[in-house]
CSV table of C-alpha atoms in Angstrom, one decimal:
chain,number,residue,atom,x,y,z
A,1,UNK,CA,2.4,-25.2,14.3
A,2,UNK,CA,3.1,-21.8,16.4
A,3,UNK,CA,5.3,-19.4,13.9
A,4,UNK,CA,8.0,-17.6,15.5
A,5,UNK,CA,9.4,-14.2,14.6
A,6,UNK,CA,12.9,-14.1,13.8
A,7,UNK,CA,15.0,-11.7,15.5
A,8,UNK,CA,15.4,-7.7,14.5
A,9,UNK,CA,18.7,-6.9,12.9
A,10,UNK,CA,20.2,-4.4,15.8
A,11,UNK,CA,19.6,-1.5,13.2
A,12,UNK,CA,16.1,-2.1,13.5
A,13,UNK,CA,16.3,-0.4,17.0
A,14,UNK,CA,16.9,3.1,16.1
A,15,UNK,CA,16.3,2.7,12.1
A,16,UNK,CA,12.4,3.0,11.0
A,17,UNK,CA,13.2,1.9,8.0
A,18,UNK,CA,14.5,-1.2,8.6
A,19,UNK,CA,11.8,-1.9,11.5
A,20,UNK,CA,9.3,-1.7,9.1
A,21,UNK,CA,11.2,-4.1,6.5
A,22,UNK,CA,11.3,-6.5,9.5
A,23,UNK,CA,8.1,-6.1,9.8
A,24,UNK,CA,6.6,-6.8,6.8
A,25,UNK,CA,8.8,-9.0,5.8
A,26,UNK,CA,7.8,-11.2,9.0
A,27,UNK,CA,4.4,-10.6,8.2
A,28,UNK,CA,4.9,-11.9,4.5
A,29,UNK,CA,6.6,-15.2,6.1
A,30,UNK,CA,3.8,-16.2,7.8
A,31,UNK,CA,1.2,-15.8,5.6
A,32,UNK,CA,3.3,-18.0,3.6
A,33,UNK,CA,3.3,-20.4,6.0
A,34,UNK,CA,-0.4,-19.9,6.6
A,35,UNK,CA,-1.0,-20.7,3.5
A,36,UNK,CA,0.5,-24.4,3.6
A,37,UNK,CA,-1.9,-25.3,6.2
A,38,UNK,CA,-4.2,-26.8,3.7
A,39,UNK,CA,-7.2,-24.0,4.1
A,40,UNK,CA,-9.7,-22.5,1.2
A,41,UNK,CA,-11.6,-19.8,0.2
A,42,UNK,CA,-12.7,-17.8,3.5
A,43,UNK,CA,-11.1,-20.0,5.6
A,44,UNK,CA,-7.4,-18.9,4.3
A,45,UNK,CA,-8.4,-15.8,4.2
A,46,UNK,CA,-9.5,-15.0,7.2
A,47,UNK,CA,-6.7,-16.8,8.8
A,48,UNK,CA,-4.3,-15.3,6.7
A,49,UNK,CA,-5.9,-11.8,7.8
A,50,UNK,CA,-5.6,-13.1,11.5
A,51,UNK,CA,-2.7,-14.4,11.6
A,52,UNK,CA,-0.7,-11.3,9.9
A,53,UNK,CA,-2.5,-8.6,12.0
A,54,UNK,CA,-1.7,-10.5,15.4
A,55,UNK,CA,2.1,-10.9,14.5
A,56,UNK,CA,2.3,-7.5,13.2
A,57,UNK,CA,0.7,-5.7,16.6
A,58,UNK,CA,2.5,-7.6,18.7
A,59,UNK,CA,6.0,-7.0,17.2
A,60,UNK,CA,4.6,-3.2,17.0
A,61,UNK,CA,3.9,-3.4,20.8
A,62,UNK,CA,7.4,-4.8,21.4
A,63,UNK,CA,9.4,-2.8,19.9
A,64,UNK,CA,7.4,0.5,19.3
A,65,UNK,CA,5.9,0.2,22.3
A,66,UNK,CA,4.7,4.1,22.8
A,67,UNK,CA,3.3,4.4,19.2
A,68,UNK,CA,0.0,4.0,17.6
A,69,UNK,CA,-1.3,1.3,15.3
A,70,UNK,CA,-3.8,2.0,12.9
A,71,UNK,CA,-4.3,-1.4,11.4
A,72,UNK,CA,-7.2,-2.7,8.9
A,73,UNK,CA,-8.1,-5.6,10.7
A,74,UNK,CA,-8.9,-3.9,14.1
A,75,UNK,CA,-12.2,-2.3,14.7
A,76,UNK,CA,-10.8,0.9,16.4
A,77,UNK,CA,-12.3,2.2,19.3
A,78,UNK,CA,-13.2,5.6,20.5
A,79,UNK,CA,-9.9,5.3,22.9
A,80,UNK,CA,-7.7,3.9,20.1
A,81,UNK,CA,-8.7,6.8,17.8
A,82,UNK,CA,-8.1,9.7,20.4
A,83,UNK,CA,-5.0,8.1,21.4
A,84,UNK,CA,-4.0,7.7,17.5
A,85,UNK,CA,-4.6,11.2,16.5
A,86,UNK,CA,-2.8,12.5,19.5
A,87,UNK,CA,0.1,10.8,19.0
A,88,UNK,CA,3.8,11.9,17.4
A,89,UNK,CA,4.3,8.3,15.7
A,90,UNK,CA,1.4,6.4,13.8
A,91,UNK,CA,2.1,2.8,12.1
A,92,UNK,CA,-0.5,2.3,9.5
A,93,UNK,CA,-0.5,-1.3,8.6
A,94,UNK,CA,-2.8,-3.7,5.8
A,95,UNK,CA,-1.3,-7.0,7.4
A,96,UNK,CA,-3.2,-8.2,4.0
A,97,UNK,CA,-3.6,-6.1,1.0
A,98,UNK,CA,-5.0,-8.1,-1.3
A,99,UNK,CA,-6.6,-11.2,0.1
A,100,UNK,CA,-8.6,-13.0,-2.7
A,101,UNK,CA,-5.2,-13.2,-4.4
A,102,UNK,CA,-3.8,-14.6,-1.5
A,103,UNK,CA,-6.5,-17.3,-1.0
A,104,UNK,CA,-5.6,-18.6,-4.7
A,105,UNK,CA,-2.5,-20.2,-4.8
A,106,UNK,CA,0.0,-19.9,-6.1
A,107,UNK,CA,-1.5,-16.0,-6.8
A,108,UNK,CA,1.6,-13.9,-6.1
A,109,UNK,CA,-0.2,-10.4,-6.7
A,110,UNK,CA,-0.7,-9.7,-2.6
A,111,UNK,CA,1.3,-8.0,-0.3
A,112,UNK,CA,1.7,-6.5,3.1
A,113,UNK,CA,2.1,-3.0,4.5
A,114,UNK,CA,3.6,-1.3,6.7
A,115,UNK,CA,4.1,2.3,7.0
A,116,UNK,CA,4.8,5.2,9.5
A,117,UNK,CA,3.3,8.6,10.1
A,118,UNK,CA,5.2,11.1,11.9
A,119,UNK,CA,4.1,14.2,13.3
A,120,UNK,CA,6.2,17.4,11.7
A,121,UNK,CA,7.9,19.6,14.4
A,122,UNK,CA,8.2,22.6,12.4
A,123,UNK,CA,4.2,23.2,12.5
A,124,UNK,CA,3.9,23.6,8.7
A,125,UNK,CA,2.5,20.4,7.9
A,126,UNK,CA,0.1,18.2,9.9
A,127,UNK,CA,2.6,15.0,9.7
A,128,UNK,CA,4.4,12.7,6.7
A,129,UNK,CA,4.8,9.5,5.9
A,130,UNK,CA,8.1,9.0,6.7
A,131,UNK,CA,9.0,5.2,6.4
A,132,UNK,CA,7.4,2.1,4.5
A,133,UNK,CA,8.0,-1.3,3.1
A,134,UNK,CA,5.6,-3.5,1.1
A,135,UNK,CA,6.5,-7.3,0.9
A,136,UNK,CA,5.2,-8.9,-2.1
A,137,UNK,CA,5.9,-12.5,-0.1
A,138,UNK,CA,5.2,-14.6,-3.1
A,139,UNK,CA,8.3,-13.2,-5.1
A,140,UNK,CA,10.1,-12.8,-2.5
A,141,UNK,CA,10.7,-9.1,-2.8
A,142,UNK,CA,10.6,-6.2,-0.4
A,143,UNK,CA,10.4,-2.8,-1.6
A,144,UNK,CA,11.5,0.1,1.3
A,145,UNK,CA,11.7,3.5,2.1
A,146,UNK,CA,15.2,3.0,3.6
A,147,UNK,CA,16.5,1.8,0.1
A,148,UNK,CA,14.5,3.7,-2.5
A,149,UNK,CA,13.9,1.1,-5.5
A,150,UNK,CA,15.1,3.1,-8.4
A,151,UNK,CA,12.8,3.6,-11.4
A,152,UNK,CA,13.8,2.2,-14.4
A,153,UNK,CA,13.7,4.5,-17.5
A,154,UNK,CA,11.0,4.6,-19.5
A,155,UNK,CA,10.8,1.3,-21.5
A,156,UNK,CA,7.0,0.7,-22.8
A,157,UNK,CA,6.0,2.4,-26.4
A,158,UNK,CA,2.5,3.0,-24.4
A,159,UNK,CA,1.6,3.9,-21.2
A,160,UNK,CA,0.6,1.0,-18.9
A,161,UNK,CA,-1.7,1.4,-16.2
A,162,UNK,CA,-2.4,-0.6,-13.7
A,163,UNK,CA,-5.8,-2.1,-13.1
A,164,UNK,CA,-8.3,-3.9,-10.7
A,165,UNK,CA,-8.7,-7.7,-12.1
A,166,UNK,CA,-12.1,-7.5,-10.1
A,167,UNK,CA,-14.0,-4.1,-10.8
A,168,UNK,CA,-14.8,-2.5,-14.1
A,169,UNK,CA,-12.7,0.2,-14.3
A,170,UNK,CA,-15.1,2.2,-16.7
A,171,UNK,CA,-13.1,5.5,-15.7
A,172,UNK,CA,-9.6,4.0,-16.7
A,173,UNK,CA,-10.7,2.8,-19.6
A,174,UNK,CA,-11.7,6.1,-20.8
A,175,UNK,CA,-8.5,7.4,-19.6
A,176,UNK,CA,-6.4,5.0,-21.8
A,177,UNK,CA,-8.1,5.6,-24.6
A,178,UNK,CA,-7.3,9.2,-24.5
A,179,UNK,CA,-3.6,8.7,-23.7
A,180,UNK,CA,-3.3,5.6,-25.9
A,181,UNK,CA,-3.0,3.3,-23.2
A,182,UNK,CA,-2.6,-0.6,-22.3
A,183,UNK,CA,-4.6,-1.5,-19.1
A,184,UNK,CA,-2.6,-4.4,-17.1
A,185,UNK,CA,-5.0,-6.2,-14.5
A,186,UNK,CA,-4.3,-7.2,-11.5
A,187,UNK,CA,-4.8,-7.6,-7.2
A,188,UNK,CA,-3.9,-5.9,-4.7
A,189,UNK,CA,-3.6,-2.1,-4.2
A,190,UNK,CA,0.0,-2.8,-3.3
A,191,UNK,CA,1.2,-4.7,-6.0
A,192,UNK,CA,-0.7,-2.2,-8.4
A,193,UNK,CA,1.5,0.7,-6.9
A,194,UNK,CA,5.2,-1.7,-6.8
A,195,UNK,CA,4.3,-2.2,-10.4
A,196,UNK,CA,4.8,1.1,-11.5
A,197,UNK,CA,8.1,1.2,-9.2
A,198,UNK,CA,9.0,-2.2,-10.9
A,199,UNK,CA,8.3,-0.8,-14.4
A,200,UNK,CA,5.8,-3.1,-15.0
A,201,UNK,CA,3.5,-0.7,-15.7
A,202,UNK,CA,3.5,3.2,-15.7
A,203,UNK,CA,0.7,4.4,-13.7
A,204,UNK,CA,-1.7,3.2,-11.0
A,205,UNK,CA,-4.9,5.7,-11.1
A,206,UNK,CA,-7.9,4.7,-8.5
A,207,UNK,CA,-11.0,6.4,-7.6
A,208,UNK,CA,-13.2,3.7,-6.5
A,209,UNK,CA,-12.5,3.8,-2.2
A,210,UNK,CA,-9.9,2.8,-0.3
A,211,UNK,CA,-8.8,3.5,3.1
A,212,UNK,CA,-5.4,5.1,4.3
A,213,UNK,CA,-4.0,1.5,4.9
A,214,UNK,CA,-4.6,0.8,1.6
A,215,UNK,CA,-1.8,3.3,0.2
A,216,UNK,CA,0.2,4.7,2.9
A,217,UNK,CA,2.8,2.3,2.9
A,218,UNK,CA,2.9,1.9,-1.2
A,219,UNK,CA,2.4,5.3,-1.4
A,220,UNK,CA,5.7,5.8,0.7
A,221,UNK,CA,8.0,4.0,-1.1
A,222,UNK,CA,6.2,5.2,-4.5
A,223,UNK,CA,7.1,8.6,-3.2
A,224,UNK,CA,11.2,7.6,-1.9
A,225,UNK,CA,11.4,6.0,-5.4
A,226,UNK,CA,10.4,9.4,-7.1
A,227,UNK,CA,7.3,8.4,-8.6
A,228,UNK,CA,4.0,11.6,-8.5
A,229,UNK,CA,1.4,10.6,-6.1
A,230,UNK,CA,-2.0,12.5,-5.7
A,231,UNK,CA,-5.1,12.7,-4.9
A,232,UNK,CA,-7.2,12.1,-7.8
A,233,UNK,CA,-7.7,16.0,-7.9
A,234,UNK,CA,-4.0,16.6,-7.7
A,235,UNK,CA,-3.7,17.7,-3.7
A,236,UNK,CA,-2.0,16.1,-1.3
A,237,UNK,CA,-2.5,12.6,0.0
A,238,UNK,CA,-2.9,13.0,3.9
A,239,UNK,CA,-2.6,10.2,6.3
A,240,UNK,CA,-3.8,10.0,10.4
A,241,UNK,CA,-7.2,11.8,9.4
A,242,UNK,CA,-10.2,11.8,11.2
A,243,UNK,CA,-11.7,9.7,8.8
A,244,UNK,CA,-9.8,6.8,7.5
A,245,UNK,CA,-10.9,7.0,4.3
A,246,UNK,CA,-9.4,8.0,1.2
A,247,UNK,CA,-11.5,6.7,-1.9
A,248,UNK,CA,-8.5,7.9,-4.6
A,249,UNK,CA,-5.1,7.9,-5.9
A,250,UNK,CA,-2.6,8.9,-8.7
A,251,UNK,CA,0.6,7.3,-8.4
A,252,UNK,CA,2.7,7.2,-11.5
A,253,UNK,CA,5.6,8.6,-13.6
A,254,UNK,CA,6.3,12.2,-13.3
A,255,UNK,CA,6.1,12.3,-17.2
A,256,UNK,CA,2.4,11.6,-17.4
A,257,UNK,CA,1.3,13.3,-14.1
A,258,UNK,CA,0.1,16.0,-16.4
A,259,UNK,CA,-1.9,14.0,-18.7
A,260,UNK,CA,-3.7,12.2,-16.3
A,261,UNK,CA,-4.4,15.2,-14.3
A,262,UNK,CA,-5.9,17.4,-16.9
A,263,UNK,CA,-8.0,14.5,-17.9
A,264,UNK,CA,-9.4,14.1,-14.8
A,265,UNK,CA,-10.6,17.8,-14.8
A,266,UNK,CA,-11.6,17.7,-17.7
A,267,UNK,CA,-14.0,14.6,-17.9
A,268,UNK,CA,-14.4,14.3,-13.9
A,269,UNK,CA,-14.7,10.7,-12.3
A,270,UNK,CA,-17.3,7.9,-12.3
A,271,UNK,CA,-15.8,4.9,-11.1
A,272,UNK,CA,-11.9,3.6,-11.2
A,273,UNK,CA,-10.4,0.6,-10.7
């Protein structure tokens, strides 16, 4: 079966935002169709991984066609990387955050990302995220930069925070018993950021490793939606580094920024799920 990408709508042309809802909304339908092909285990995944990253570069190249892709499932080359940090307008995809959930069907907890980088003209700053969508494909949900999700008001009589289903998260732990927390397991990075924005939980707090594909597009619409996001120390998350990396997080509701920050200085960081 060859999957075919729908068309754009026009806005798409001139909008980033809706681009990159296109986008990962394209990428979310054939992982779903991917995923009726009767695969297992490392077979769907790495298919599923395949499959998204192709479709997602290649609707990049056709319709971004002079900006950068920094993508998790391509090795990037020495030319890639100069050409990357150069340039004015970065797309920083995870075609696949969250692929063990996705080869366990019917697992809805995985998602796909798509965000862009822009350069700032004014010289202050190095550059911004300054458009993102994740797809949770599963549900059937989208969440965007161009149409912030609005945060619900507070509704849990304890903090919630989000959690890896897969990791010890010996740090967390500690943290929620300080605060009098509830720790809510589950995959994906994504999904663990759109809960917070979904009010299914209140905070998302990792310090474990991750790479800039892993939150730039979660931490985007975390950010549109008027959620606090951090580094675990409480500077800046920065995207289009050098180095790709970036091991920790805070995303989470402005009222408990405070208390999760002055924890952290406090007791420091071992591990975090």
């Amino acid at each position: 079966m060859t999957f075919e990408a729908g068309t754009p709508p026009e806005a798409a042309a001139t909008d980033d935002h809706v681009l990159a809802t296109w986008l990962a909304e394209e990428a979310g339908r054939r992982l779903l169709e991917v995923r009726t092909q009767g695969l297992e285990g490392k077979e769907l995944k790495d298919a599923g991984d395949a499959a998204a990253h192709e479709l997602l570069v290649a609707l990049l190249a056709e319709h971004r066609p002079d900006d950068a892709v920094l993508s998790e499932e391509a090795a990037e080359k020495s030319a890639d990387k100069a050409h990357r940090l150069s340039a004015d307008a970065v797309w920083i995809v995870d075609p696949l955050d969250g692929t063990r959930e996705f080869s366990e069907p019917p697992r809805d907890d995985w998602a796909v990302h798509v965000a862009l980088w822009e350069r700032t003209p004014d010289g202050e700053h190095e550059g911004e995220l300054t458009a993102g969508a994740v797809a949770q494909p599963a549900l059937g949900e989208t969440f965007n930069t161009g149409q912030p999700p609005v945060v619900a008001p507070w509704t849990s009589e304890r903090p919630r925070i989000a959690v890896s289903r897969s990791r010890p998260p010996a740090f967390v732990q500690k943290l929620a018993q300080e605060i009098d927390a509830e720790l809510v397991p589950m995959g994906s990075a994504g999904v663990k950021v759109m809960s917070v924005v979904r009010d299914v939980t209140d905070a998302y707090v990792h310090a474990g490793g991750q790479f800039e594909w892993d939150s730039a597009a979660p931490v985007a619409v975390a950010q549109a939606a008027g959620l606090f996001t951090s580094r675990i120390d409480g500077s800046p998350l920065l995207y289009n580094q050098d180095d790709v990396y970036l091991p920790d997080l805070i995303v989470c509701r402005p009222e408990l920024a405070e208390q999760i920050l002055d924890f952290v200085e406090r007791h420091g960081v071992t591990s975090a799920g």
